[in-house]
Short mmCIF file of C-alpha atoms in Angstrom, two decimals:
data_model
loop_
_atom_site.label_atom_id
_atom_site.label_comp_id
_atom_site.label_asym_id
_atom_site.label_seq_id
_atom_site.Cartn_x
_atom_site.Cartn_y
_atom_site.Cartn_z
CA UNK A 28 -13.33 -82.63 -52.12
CA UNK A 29 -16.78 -82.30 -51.95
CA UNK A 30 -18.43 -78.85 -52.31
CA UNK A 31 -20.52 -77.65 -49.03
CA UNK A 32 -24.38 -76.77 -50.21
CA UNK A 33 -25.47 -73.99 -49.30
CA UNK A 34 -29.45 -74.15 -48.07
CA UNK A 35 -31.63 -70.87 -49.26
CA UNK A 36 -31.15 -68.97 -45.63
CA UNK A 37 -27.07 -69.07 -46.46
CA UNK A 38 -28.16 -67.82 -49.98
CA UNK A 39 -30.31 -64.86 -48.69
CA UNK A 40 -28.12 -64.51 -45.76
CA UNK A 41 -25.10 -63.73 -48.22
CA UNK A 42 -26.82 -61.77 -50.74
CA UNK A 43 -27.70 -59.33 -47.84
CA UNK A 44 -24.21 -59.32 -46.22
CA UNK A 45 -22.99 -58.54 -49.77
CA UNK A 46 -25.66 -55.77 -49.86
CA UNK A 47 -24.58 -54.40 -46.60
CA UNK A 48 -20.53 -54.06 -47.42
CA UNK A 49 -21.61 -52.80 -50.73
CA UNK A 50 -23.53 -50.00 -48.71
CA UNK A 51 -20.37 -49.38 -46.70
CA UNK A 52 -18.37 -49.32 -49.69
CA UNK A 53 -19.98 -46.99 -51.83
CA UNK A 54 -21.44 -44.35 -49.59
CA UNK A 55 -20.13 -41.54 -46.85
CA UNK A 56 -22.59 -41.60 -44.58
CA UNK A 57 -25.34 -44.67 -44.61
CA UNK A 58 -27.47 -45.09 -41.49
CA UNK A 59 -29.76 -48.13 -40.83
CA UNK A 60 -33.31 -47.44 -40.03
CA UNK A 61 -34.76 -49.22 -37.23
CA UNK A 62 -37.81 -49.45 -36.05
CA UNK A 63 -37.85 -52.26 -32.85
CA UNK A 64 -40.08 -54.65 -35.50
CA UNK A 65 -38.52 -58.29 -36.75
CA UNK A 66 -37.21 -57.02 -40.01
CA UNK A 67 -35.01 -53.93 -38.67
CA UNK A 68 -34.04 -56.84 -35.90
CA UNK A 69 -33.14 -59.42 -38.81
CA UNK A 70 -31.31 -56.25 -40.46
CA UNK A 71 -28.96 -55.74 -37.28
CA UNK A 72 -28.01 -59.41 -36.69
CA UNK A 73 -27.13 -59.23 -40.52
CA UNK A 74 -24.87 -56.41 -39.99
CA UNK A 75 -23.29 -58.11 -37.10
CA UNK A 76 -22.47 -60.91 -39.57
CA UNK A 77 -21.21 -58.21 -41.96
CA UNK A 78 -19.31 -56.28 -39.86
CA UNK A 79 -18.14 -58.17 -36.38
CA UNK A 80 -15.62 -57.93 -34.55
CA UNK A 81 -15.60 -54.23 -35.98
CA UNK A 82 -18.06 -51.64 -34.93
CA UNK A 83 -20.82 -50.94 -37.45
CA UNK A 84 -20.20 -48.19 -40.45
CA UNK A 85 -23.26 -46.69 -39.76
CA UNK A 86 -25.85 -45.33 -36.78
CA UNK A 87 -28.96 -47.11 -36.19
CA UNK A 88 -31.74 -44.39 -36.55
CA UNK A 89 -35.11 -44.85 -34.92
CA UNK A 90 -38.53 -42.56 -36.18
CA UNK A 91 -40.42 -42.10 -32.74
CA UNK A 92 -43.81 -41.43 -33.51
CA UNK A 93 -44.28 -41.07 -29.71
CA UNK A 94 -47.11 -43.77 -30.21
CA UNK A 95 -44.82 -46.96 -30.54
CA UNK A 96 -45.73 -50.00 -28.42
CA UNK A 97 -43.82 -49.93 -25.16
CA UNK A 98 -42.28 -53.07 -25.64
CA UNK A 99 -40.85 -52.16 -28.97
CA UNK A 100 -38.66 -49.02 -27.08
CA UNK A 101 -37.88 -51.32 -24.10
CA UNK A 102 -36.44 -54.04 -26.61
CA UNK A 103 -34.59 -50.94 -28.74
CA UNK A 104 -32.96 -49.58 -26.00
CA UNK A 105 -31.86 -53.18 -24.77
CA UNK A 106 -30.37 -53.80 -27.62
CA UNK A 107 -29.07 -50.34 -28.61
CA UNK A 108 -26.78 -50.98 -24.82
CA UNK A 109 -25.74 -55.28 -25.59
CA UNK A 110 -24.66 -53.78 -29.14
CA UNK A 111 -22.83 -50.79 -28.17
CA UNK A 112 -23.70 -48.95 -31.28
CA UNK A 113 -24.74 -45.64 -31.93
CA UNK A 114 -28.48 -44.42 -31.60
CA UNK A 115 -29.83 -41.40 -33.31
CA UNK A 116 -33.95 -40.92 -32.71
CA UNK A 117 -35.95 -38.54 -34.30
CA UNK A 118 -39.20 -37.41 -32.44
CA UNK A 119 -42.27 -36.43 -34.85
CA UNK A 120 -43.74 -34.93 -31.65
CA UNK A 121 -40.94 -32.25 -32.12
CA UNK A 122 -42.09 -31.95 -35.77
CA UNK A 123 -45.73 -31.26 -34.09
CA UNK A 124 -44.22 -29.03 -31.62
CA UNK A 125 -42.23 -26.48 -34.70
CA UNK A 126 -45.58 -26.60 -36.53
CA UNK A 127 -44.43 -28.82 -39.80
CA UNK A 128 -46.47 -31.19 -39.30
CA UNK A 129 -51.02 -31.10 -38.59
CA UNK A 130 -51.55 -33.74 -36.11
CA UNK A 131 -54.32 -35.61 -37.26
CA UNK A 132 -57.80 -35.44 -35.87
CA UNK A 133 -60.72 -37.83 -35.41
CA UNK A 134 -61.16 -41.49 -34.60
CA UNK A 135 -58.64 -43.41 -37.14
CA UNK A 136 -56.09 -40.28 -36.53
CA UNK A 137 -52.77 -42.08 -36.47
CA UNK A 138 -48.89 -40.28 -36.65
CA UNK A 139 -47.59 -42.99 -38.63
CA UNK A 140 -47.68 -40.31 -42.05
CA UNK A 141 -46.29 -37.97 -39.60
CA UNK A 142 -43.06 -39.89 -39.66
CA UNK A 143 -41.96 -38.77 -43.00
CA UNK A 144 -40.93 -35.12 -42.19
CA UNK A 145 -39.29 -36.24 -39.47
CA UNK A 146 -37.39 -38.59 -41.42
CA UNK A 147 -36.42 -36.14 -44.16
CA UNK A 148 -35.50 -33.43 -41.45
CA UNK A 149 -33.02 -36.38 -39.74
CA UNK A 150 -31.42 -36.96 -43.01
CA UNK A 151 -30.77 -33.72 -43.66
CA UNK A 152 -29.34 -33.16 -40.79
CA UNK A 153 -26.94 -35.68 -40.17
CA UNK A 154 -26.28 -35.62 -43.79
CA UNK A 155 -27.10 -39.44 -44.55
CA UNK A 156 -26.69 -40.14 -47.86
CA UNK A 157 -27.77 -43.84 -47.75
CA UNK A 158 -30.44 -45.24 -45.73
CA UNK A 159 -30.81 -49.10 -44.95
CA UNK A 160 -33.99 -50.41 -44.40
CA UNK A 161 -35.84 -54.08 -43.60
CA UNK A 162 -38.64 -53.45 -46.65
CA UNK A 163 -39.26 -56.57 -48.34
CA UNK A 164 -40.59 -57.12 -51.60
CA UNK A 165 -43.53 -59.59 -50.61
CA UNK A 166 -45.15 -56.66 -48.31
CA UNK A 167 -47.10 -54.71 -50.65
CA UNK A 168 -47.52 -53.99 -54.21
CA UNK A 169 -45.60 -49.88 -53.99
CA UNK A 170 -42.74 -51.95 -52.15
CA UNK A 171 -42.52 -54.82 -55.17
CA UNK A 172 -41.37 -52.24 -57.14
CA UNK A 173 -38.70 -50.63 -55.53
CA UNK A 174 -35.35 -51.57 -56.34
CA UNK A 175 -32.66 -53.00 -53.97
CA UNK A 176 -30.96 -49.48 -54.04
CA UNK A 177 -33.71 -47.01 -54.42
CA UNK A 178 -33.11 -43.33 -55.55
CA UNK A 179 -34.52 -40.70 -53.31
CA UNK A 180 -34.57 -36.78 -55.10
CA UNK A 181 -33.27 -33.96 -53.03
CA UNK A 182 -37.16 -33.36 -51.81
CA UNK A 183 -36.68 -37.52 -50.67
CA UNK A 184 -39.21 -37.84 -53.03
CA UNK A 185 -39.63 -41.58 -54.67
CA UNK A 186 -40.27 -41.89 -59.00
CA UNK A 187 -41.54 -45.34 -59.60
CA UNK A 188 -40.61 -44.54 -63.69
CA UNK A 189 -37.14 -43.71 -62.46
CA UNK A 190 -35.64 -46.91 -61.18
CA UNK A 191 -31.83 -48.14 -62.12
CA UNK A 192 -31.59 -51.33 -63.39
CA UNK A 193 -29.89 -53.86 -61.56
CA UNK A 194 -28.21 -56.68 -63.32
CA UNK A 195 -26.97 -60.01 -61.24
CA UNK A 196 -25.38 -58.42 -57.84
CA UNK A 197 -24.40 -54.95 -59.29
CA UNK A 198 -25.51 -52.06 -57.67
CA UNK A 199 -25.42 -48.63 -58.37
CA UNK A 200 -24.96 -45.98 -55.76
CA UNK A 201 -24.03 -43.14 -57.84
CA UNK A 202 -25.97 -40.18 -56.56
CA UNK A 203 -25.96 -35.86 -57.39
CA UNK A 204 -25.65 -33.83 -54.78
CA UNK A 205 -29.18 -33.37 -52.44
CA UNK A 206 -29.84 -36.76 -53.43
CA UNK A 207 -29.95 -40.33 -51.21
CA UNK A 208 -30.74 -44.01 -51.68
CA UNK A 209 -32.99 -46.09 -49.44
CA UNK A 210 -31.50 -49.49 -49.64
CA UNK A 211 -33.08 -52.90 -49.01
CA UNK A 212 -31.10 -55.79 -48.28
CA UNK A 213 -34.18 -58.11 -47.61
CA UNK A 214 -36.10 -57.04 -50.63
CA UNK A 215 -36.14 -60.68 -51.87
CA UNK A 216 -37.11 -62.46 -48.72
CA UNK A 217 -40.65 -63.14 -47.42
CA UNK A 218 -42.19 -63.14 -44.09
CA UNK A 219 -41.61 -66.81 -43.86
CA UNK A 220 -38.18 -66.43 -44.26
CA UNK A 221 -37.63 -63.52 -41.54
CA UNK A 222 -39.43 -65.92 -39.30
CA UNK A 223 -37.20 -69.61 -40.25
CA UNK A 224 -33.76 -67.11 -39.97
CA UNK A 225 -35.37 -65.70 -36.74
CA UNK A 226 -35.55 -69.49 -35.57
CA UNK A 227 -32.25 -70.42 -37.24
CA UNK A 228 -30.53 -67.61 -35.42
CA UNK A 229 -32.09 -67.89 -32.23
CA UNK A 230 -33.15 -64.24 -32.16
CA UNK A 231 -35.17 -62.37 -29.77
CA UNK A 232 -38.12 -60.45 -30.02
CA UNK A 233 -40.64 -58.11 -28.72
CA UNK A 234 -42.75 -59.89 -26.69
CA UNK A 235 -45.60 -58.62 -28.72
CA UNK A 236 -44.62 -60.99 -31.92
CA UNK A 237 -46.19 -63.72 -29.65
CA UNK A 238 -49.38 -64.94 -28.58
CA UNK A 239 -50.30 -62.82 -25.14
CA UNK A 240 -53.41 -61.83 -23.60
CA UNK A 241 -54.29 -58.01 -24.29
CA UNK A 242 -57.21 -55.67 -24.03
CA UNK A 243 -58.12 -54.90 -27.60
CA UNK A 244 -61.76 -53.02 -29.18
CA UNK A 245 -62.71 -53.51 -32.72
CA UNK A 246 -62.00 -51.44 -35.44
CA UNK A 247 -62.78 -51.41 -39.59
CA UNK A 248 -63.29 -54.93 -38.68
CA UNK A 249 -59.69 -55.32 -36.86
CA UNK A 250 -58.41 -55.78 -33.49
CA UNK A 251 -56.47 -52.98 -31.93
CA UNK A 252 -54.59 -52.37 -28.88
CA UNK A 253 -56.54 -50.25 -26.68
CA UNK A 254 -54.29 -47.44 -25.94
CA UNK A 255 -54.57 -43.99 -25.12
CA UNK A 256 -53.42 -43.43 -28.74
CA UNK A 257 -56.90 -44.19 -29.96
CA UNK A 258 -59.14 -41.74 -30.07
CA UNK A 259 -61.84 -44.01 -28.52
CA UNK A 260 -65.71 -43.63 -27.79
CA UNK A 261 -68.50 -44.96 -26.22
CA UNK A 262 -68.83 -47.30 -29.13
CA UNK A 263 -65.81 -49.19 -27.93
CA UNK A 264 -65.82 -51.71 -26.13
CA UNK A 265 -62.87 -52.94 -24.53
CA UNK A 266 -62.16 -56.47 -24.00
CA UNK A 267 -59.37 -59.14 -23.21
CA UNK A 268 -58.42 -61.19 -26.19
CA UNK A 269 -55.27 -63.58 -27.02
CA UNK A 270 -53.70 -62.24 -29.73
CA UNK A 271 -50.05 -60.92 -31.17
CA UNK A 272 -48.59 -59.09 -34.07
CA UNK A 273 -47.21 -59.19 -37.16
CA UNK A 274 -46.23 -56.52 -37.55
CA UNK A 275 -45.12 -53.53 -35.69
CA UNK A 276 -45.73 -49.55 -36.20
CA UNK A 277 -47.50 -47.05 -35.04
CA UNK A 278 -49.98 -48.27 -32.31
CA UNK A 279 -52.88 -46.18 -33.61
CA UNK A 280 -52.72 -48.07 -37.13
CA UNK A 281 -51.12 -51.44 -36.30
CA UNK A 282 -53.87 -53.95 -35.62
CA UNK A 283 -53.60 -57.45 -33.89
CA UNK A 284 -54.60 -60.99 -35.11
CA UNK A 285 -55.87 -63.47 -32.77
CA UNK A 286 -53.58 -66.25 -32.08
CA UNK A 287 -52.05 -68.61 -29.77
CA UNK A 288 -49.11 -69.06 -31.53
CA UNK A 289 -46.86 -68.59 -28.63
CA UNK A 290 -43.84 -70.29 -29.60
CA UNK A 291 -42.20 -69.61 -33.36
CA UNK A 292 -42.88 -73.26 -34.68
CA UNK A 293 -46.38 -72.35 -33.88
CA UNK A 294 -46.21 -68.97 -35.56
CA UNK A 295 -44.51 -70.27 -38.86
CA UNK A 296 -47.09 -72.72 -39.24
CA UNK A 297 -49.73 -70.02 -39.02
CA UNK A 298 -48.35 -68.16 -41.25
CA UNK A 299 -47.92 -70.50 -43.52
CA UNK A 300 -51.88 -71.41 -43.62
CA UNK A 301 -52.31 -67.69 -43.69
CA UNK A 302 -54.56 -66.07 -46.86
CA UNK A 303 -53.83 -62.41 -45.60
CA UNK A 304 -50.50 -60.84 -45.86
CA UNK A 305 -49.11 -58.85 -42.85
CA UNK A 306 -49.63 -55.84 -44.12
CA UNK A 307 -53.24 -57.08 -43.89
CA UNK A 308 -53.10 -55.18 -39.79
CA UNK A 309 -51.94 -51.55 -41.29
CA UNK A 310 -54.72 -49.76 -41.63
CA UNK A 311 -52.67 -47.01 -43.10
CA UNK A 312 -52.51 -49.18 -45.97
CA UNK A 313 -56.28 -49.27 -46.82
CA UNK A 314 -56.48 -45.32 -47.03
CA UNK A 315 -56.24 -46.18 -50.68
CA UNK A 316 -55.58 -48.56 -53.21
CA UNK A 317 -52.28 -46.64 -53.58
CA UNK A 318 -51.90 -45.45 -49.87
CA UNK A 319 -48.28 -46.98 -49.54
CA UNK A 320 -46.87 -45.77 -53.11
CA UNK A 321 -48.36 -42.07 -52.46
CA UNK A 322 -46.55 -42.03 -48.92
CA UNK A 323 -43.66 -43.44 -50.77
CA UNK A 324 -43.31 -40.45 -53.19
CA UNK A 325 -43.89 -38.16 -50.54
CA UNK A 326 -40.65 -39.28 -48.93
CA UNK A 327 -41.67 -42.04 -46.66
CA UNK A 328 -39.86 -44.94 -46.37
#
């Protein structure tokens, strides 16, 4: 009898299912972060895979910065109703609103760092002790170091010198008391891969993964959405360009590339000739050279 091959999509594909039972094994209360972009998406098809016909172990919890792209909440909430799973949303505006957080102020201000007491305070108080996330490895340097299970202190605080190791497909999600693990079940795949499982799956998107006509200004040398989440001037000028995005945040910091790559053969084969990563349209990520590890210690995701 001959033995069926697997091809590298069934390999990922079961490494993250494992990931995702392992999660439901180990911990009380695990939730799934989920932000409306194509890796959270990829996460939740996975954990249909996991977990069908049952109902998922775990919430999906969305950060609302307030300044998400409206297609992003219309697809969440579309999907939050076909699944029938639970929702939890934490709003960073109520974070403004109780005075623990500064909005920011000037003409690159941007909630996106905002997100991370808003985070902590939802942990806390549903008492997550495991959080799944669609972080991959490939993304950015602070994220290629991070272990599949990834212990967060009782501040959610993040020590790049205190990582477990993890040998072959054991993980370990002992924890003290205070204390929770982000876990990443795509850590090992790359964008190209998100995209061929998105095509293999025949997954849906937000709208804005695809080539569309928008009215964008130019910014640090990007494209962003014009949107009354930018604080903008007389030195912007609007105009209509084709573009989409890779991906998807906060819509004061998540910048555009133009395309026409309005089908996903089209957009695989861009970004396969791509030199940039997509990380490449954050510009939270250019604060610094360590922007995204510093945000990372502070409790961010």
């Amino acid at each position: 009898m001959q033995a069926q091959k697997l091809d590298y999509l069934d390999e990922l594909e079961a490494e993250a299912i494992h990931i995702l039972r392992e999660v439901a094994g180990q911990f009380e209360k695990p939730a799934l972060l989920f932000s409306g972009g194509k890796d959270s998406i990829t996460l939740v098809r996975l954990a249909e895979k996991a977990f069908r016909p049952g109902k998922f172990p775990f919430p999906l919890v969305h950060i609302d910065t307030g300044h998400n792209f409206e297609e992003t909440i219309i697809y969440r909430d579309q999907m939050v109703e076909r699944l029938g799973e639970k929702l939890i949303v934490g709003y960073v505006q109520d974070a403004i609103d109780q005075g623990k957080v500064l909005e920011q102020k000037g003409k690159n201000a941007s909630r996106n760092a905002l997100q991370t007491v808003t985070l902590l305070d939802t942990i806390a108080e549903h008492g997550f002790d495991a959080c799944i996330g669609g972080a991959r490895r490939d993304e950015e340097k602070a994220r290629a170091k991070e272990r599949i299970f990834s212990v967060r202190d009782e501040f959610g605080q993040w020590d790049p010198k205190r990582q477990r190791p993890e040998l072959w497909n054991i993980y370990n999600g002992r924890i003290q008391k205070g204390e929770n693990v982000r876990v990443f079940p795509i850590s090992n795949w790359t964008e190209l891969d998100v995209w061929n499982y998105i095509r293999r799956e025949k997954m849906d998107l937000p709208s804005i993964y695809f080539a569309h006509q928008r009215d964008c200004i130019t910014r640090n040398g990007q494209l962003m959405a014009a949107s009354p989440y930018l604080n903008m001037d007389e030195e912007d000028l609007i105009v209509s360009r084709k573009v989409r995005f890779r991906t998807v945040g906060d819509m004061s910091c998540t910048a555009a590339v133009a395309s026409d790559a309005d089908q996903i053969d089209d957009i695989i084969a861009e970004i396969s000739a791509s030199k940039i990563s997509e990380r490449g349209a954050r510009l939270d990520d250019k604060v610094s050279e360590a922007a995204m590890e510093d945000r990372k210690k502070g409790g961010y995701f």
